[in-house]
Amino acid sequence: MTAIELLAALSIVAILSAMAIPAFRDFLQNNRAAEQSNALVGALALARNEAVTRGIPVSVCASTDGESCDPVGGLFTVWTPGWIVFTDAAGALGTVDDAAVPPDTVLRVLPALSGEATLASNTNFISYTPSGFLSGGQVSFLLSVPDCSGDQNRQIVINPQGRATLSHVACGT
């Protein structure tokens, strides 16, 4: 093999790599956004199923410490630091009340989002009734990924019947 053949082969590999890297980056970002939005949808499904199974309200709320709900933060609540699923049978809805009888129990703790993504909602908690319906009106979430291109952002909408739908949203929306 001559040096010219080696350089030609290396240049072909470099050109193919330059074409593949942006597509691979988009692939990774889409997968990360899907994973993060599916984690929230899974937590909502768990809460709804537990509410119906246990016959008591079960809530999901934004939580930075994994033990209590974060306070309302203005127009939008940031859920990026994580969230918890808990039984919410006693006390005010949307608060983990350990002193109540029976005490509220944290069922699952979900960690903070990775990769500098942000998750915001128009509420700081969601509560399911024993029939599986939301205790309030429709709730929506927006997952924004960094360096977004195309429609990599996600919107999760939970209707009053408690069903979550997930859709792709254009970047910058």
PDB file of C-alpha atoms in Angstrom:
ATOM      1  CA  MET A   1       0.000   0.000   0.000  1.00  0.00           C
ATOM      2  CA  THR A   2       1.432   3.356  -0.992  1.00  0.00           C
ATOM      3  CA  ALA A   3       1.222   6.614   0.942  1.00  0.00           C
ATOM      4  CA  ILE A   4      -1.129   8.099  -1.662  1.00  0.00           C
ATOM      5  CA  GLU A   5      -3.575   5.188  -1.286  1.00  0.00           C
ATOM      6  CA  LEU A   6      -3.415   5.524   2.504  1.00  0.00           C
ATOM      7  CA  LEU A   7      -4.126   9.277   2.315  1.00  0.00           C
ATOM      8  CA  ALA A   8      -7.036   8.664  -0.065  1.00  0.00           C
ATOM      9  CA  ALA A   9      -8.517   6.063   2.281  1.00  0.00           C
ATOM     10  CA  LEU A  10      -8.095   8.374   5.299  1.00  0.00           C
ATOM     11  CA  SER A  11      -9.735  11.273   3.459  1.00  0.00           C
ATOM     12  CA  ILE A  12     -12.726   9.084   2.561  1.00  0.00           C
ATOM     13  CA  VAL A  13     -13.045   8.019   6.215  1.00  0.00           C
ATOM     14  CA  ALA A  14     -12.825  11.673   7.327  1.00  0.00           C
ATOM     15  CA  ILE A  15     -15.540  12.763   4.876  1.00  0.00           C
ATOM     16  CA  LEU A  16     -17.869   9.943   5.939  1.00  0.00           C
ATOM     17  CA  SER A  17     -17.259  10.731   9.617  1.00  0.00           C
ATOM     18  CA  ALA A  18     -17.988  14.421   9.072  1.00  0.00           C
ATOM     19  CA  MET A  19     -21.307  13.467   7.501  1.00  0.00           C
ATOM     20  CA  ALA A  20     -22.249  10.944  10.199  1.00  0.00           C
ATOM     21  CA  ILE A  21     -21.417  12.926  13.365  1.00  0.00           C
ATOM     22  CA  PRO A  22     -24.279  15.511  13.122  1.00  0.00           C
ATOM     23  CA  ALA A  23     -26.814  12.761  12.467  1.00  0.00           C
ATOM     24  CA  PHE A  24     -25.477  10.772  15.418  1.00  0.00           C
ATOM     25  CA  ARG A  25     -25.713  13.880  17.660  1.00  0.00           C
ATOM     26  CA  ASP A  26     -29.361  14.369  16.655  1.00  0.00           C
ATOM     27  CA  PHE A  27     -29.995  10.671  17.277  1.00  0.00           C
ATOM     28  CA  LEU A  28     -28.547  10.945  20.799  1.00  0.00           C
ATOM     29  CA  GLN A  29     -30.545  14.114  21.582  1.00  0.00           C
ATOM     30  CA  ASN A  30     -33.795  12.533  20.377  1.00  0.00           C
ATOM     31  CA  ASN A  31     -33.146   9.464  22.514  1.00  0.00           C
ATOM     32  CA  ARG A  32     -32.334  11.580  25.586  1.00  0.00           C
ATOM     33  CA  ALA A  33     -35.532  13.640  25.131  1.00  0.00           C
ATOM     34  CA  ALA A  34     -37.574  10.452  24.670  1.00  0.00           C
ATOM     35  CA  GLU A  35     -36.036   8.901  27.790  1.00  0.00           C
ATOM     36  CA  GLN A  36     -36.706  11.977  29.923  1.00  0.00           C
ATOM     37  CA  SER A  37     -40.275  12.478  28.731  1.00  0.00           C
ATOM     38  CA  ASN A  38     -41.010   8.761  29.129  1.00  0.00           C
ATOM     39  CA  ALA A  39     -39.742   8.917  32.728  1.00  0.00           C
ATOM     40  CA  LEU A  40     -42.380  11.550  33.509  1.00  0.00           C
ATOM     41  CA  VAL A  41     -45.136   9.705  31.626  1.00  0.00           C
ATOM     42  CA  GLY A  42     -44.173   6.510  33.485  1.00  0.00           C
ATOM     43  CA  ALA A  43     -44.382   8.276  36.851  1.00  0.00           C
ATOM     44  CA  LEU A  44     -47.807   9.641  35.919  1.00  0.00           C
ATOM     45  CA  ALA A  45     -48.993   6.173  34.877  1.00  0.00           C
ATOM     46  CA  LEU A  46     -47.710   4.738  38.169  1.00  0.00           C
ATOM     47  CA  ALA A  47     -49.569   7.412  40.143  1.00  0.00           C
ATOM     48  CA  ARG A  48     -52.797   6.814  38.240  1.00  0.00           C
ATOM     49  CA  ASN A  49     -52.569   3.035  38.642  1.00  0.00           C
ATOM     50  CA  GLU A  50     -51.754   3.289  42.353  1.00  0.00           C
ATOM     51  CA  ALA A  51     -54.680   5.679  42.932  1.00  0.00           C
ATOM     52  CA  VAL A  52     -57.094   3.214  41.353  1.00  0.00           C
ATOM     53  CA  THR A  53     -55.524   0.167  43.033  1.00  0.00           C
ATOM     54  CA  ARG A  54     -55.296   1.664  46.525  1.00  0.00           C
ATOM     55  CA  GLY A  55     -58.564   3.596  46.328  1.00  0.00           C
ATOM     56  CA  ILE A  56     -56.936   6.810  47.612  1.00  0.00           C
ATOM     57  CA  PRO A  57     -55.550   9.940  45.931  1.00  0.00           C
ATOM     58  CA  VAL A  58     -51.985   9.618  44.654  1.00  0.00           C
ATOM     59  CA  SER A  59     -49.978  12.659  43.589  1.00  0.00           C
ATOM     60  CA  VAL A  60     -46.854  13.524  41.638  1.00  0.00           C
ATOM     61  CA  CYS A  61     -44.995  16.725  42.483  1.00  0.00           C
ATOM     62  CA  ALA A  62     -41.790  18.576  41.700  1.00  0.00           C
ATOM     63  CA  SER A  63     -39.211  17.824  44.397  1.00  0.00           C
ATOM     64  CA  THR A  64     -35.604  18.827  44.911  1.00  0.00           C
ATOM     65  CA  ASP A  65     -35.042  16.691  48.031  1.00  0.00           C
ATOM     66  CA  GLY A  66     -37.024  13.545  47.157  1.00  0.00           C
ATOM     67  CA  GLU A  67     -39.080  13.815  50.352  1.00  0.00           C
ATOM     68  CA  SER A  68     -41.328  16.864  49.987  1.00  0.00           C
ATOM     69  CA  CYS A  69     -42.950  18.937  47.261  1.00  0.00           C
ATOM     70  CA  ASP A  70     -41.381  22.149  46.029  1.00  0.00           C
ATOM     71  CA  PRO A  71     -43.418  25.320  46.549  1.00  0.00           C
ATOM     72  CA  VAL A  72     -45.255  26.946  43.668  1.00  0.00           C
ATOM     73  CA  GLY A  73     -42.791  29.002  41.658  1.00  0.00           C
ATOM     74  CA  GLY A  74     -44.780  31.672  39.848  1.00  0.00           C
ATOM     75  CA  LEU A  75     -46.452  31.100  36.492  1.00  0.00           C
ATOM     76  CA  PHE A  76     -44.440  27.966  35.679  1.00  0.00           C
ATOM     77  CA  THR A  77     -42.958  25.393  38.028  1.00  0.00           C
ATOM     78  CA  VAL A  78     -39.608  23.859  37.120  1.00  0.00           C
ATOM     79  CA  TRP A  79     -39.606  20.077  37.456  1.00  0.00           C
ATOM     80  CA  THR A  80     -35.997  19.668  36.278  1.00  0.00           C
ATOM     81  CA  PRO A  81     -34.555  18.801  39.758  1.00  0.00           C
ATOM     82  CA  GLY A  82     -36.774  15.708  39.929  1.00  0.00           C
ATOM     83  CA  TRP A  83     -40.169  14.625  41.187  1.00  0.00           C
ATOM     84  CA  ILE A  84     -41.826  12.188  43.553  1.00  0.00           C
ATOM     85  CA  VAL A  85     -44.902   9.940  43.431  1.00  0.00           C
ATOM     86  CA  PHE A  86     -46.689   9.633  46.789  1.00  0.00           C
ATOM     87  CA  THR A  87     -49.965   8.619  48.407  1.00  0.00           C
ATOM     88  CA  ASP A  88     -51.945  11.739  49.227  1.00  0.00           C
ATOM     89  CA  ALA A  89     -54.823  10.485  51.359  1.00  0.00           C
ATOM     90  CA  ALA A  90     -54.522  12.928  54.259  1.00  0.00           C
ATOM     91  CA  GLY A  91     -53.975  16.646  54.597  1.00  0.00           C
ATOM     92  CA  ALA A  92     -53.897  19.105  51.730  1.00  0.00           C
ATOM     93  CA  LEU A  93     -53.508  17.708  48.223  1.00  0.00           C
ATOM     94  CA  GLY A  94     -50.031  18.122  46.813  1.00  0.00           C
ATOM     95  CA  THR A  95     -48.178  17.936  50.126  1.00  0.00           C
ATOM     96  CA  VAL A  96     -46.446  14.961  51.715  1.00  0.00           C
ATOM     97  CA  ASP A  97     -47.956  14.852  55.225  1.00  0.00           C
ATOM     98  CA  ASP A  98     -46.038  12.461  57.500  1.00  0.00           C
ATOM     99  CA  ALA A  99     -48.039  13.458  60.597  1.00  0.00           C
ATOM    100  CA  ALA A 100     -51.385  12.488  59.070  1.00  0.00           C
ATOM    101  CA  VAL A 101     -53.165   9.252  59.885  1.00  0.00           C
ATOM    102  CA  PRO A 102     -52.402   7.276  57.801  1.00  0.00           C
ATOM    103  CA  PRO A 103     -49.212   9.095  56.804  1.00  0.00           C
ATOM    104  CA  ASP A 104     -48.532   9.876  53.157  1.00  0.00           C
ATOM    105  CA  THR A 105     -45.989   7.501  51.658  1.00  0.00           C
ATOM    106  CA  VAL A 106     -43.445   8.299  48.954  1.00  0.00           C
ATOM    107  CA  LEU A 107     -43.772   5.522  46.376  1.00  0.00           C
ATOM    108  CA  ARG A 108     -41.072   6.551  43.928  1.00  0.00           C
ATOM    109  CA  VAL A 109     -38.381   9.225  43.673  1.00  0.00           C
ATOM    110  CA  LEU A 110     -37.211  10.262  40.225  1.00  0.00           C
ATOM    111  CA  PRO A 111     -33.871  12.060  39.904  1.00  0.00           C
ATOM    112  CA  ALA A 112     -33.023  15.323  38.199  1.00  0.00           C
ATOM    113  CA  LEU A 113     -32.949  15.498  34.426  1.00  0.00           C
ATOM    114  CA  SER A 114     -29.563  15.031  32.800  1.00  0.00           C
ATOM    115  CA  GLY A 115     -27.943  16.895  29.960  1.00  0.00           C
ATOM    116  CA  GLU A 116     -29.097  20.421  30.872  1.00  0.00           C
ATOM    117  CA  ALA A 117     -32.672  19.746  29.715  1.00  0.00           C
ATOM    118  CA  THR A 118     -35.460  21.706  31.425  1.00  0.00           C
ATOM    119  CA  LEU A 119     -38.955  20.536  32.308  1.00  0.00           C
ATOM    120  CA  ALA A 120     -41.591  23.115  33.203  1.00  0.00           C
ATOM    121  CA  SER A 121     -45.294  22.878  33.956  1.00  0.00           C
ATOM    122  CA  ASN A 122     -48.246  25.078  34.772  1.00  0.00           C
ATOM    123  CA  THR A 123     -48.553  23.366  38.185  1.00  0.00           C
ATOM    124  CA  ASN A 124     -46.268  22.070  40.931  1.00  0.00           C
ATOM    125  CA  PHE A 125     -48.271  18.870  41.527  1.00  0.00           C
ATOM    126  CA  ILE A 126     -50.720  16.506  39.849  1.00  0.00           C
ATOM    127  CA  SER A 127     -53.193  14.493  41.899  1.00  0.00           C
ATOM    128  CA  TYR A 128     -55.160  11.472  40.706  1.00  0.00           C
ATOM    129  CA  THR A 129     -58.464  10.537  42.336  1.00  0.00           C
ATOM    130  CA  PRO A 130     -59.326   6.911  43.205  1.00  0.00           C
ATOM    131  CA  SER A 131     -61.204   6.725  39.886  1.00  0.00           C
ATOM    132  CA  GLY A 132     -58.012   7.601  37.929  1.00  0.00           C
ATOM    133  CA  PHE A 133     -59.165  11.111  36.960  1.00  0.00           C
ATOM    134  CA  LEU A 134     -57.213  14.295  37.676  1.00  0.00           C
ATOM    135  CA  SER A 135     -58.377  16.230  40.703  1.00  0.00           C
ATOM    136  CA  GLY A 136     -57.938  19.494  38.754  1.00  0.00           C
ATOM    137  CA  GLY A 137     -58.062  20.587  35.149  1.00  0.00           C
ATOM    138  CA  GLN A 138     -55.752  19.791  32.264  1.00  0.00           C
ATOM    139  CA  VAL A 139     -52.005  19.959  32.978  1.00  0.00           C
ATOM    140  CA  SER A 140     -49.196  20.479  30.480  1.00  0.00           C
ATOM    141  CA  PHE A 141     -45.425  20.073  30.572  1.00  0.00           C
ATOM    142  CA  LEU A 142     -42.741  21.299  28.198  1.00  0.00           C
ATOM    143  CA  LEU A 143     -39.412  19.473  27.983  1.00  0.00           C
ATOM    144  CA  SER A 144     -36.762  21.668  26.355  1.00  0.00           C
ATOM    145  CA  VAL A 145     -33.488  20.100  25.284  1.00  0.00           C
ATOM    146  CA  PRO A 146     -30.265  22.107  24.859  1.00  0.00           C
ATOM    147  CA  ASP A 147     -28.968  22.735  21.332  1.00  0.00           C
ATOM    148  CA  CYS A 148     -32.373  21.752  20.010  1.00  0.00           C
ATOM    149  CA  SER A 149     -32.847  21.270  16.284  1.00  0.00           C
ATOM    150  CA  GLY A 150     -36.040  20.454  14.439  1.00  0.00           C
ATOM    151  CA  ASP A 151     -38.749  19.176  16.764  1.00  0.00           C
ATOM    152  CA  GLN A 152     -36.708  17.589  19.559  1.00  0.00           C
ATOM    153  CA  ASN A 153     -38.611  19.334  22.379  1.00  0.00           C
ATOM    154  CA  ARG A 154     -41.524  17.427  23.897  1.00  0.00           C
ATOM    155  CA  GLN A 155     -44.919  18.476  25.222  1.00  0.00           C
ATOM    156  CA  ILE A 156     -46.781  16.238  27.649  1.00  0.00           C
ATOM    157  CA  VAL A 157     -50.470  17.008  28.221  1.00  0.00           C
ATOM    158  CA  ILE A 158     -52.566  15.252  30.854  1.00  0.00           C
ATOM    159  CA  ASN A 159     -56.291  15.582  30.194  1.00  0.00           C
ATOM    160  CA  PRO A 160     -58.923  15.702  32.982  1.00  0.00           C
ATOM    161  CA  GLN A 161     -59.534  11.966  32.534  1.00  0.00           C
ATOM    162  CA  GLY A 162     -55.918  11.380  33.603  1.00  0.00           C
ATOM    163  CA  ARG A 163     -54.466  10.234  30.280  1.00  0.00           C
ATOM    164  CA  ALA A 164     -51.110  11.610  29.202  1.00  0.00           C
ATOM    165  CA  THR A 165     -50.272  12.364  25.571  1.00  0.00           C
ATOM    166  CA  LEU A 166     -46.805  13.116  24.311  1.00  0.00           C
ATOM    167  CA  SER A 167     -45.990  15.159  21.216  1.00  0.00           C
ATOM    168  CA  HIS A 168     -42.938  16.619  19.507  1.00  0.00           C
ATOM    169  CA  VAL A 169     -42.630  20.414  19.620  1.00  0.00           C
ATOM    170  CA  ALA A 170     -40.512  22.640  17.389  1.00  0.00           C
ATOM    171  CA  CYS A 171     -37.465  24.218  18.992  1.00  0.00           C
ATOM    172  CA  GLY A 172     -37.887  27.741  20.322  1.00  0.00           C
ATOM    173  CA  THR A 173     -41.572  27.220  21.098  1.00  0.00           C
TER     174      THR A 173
END
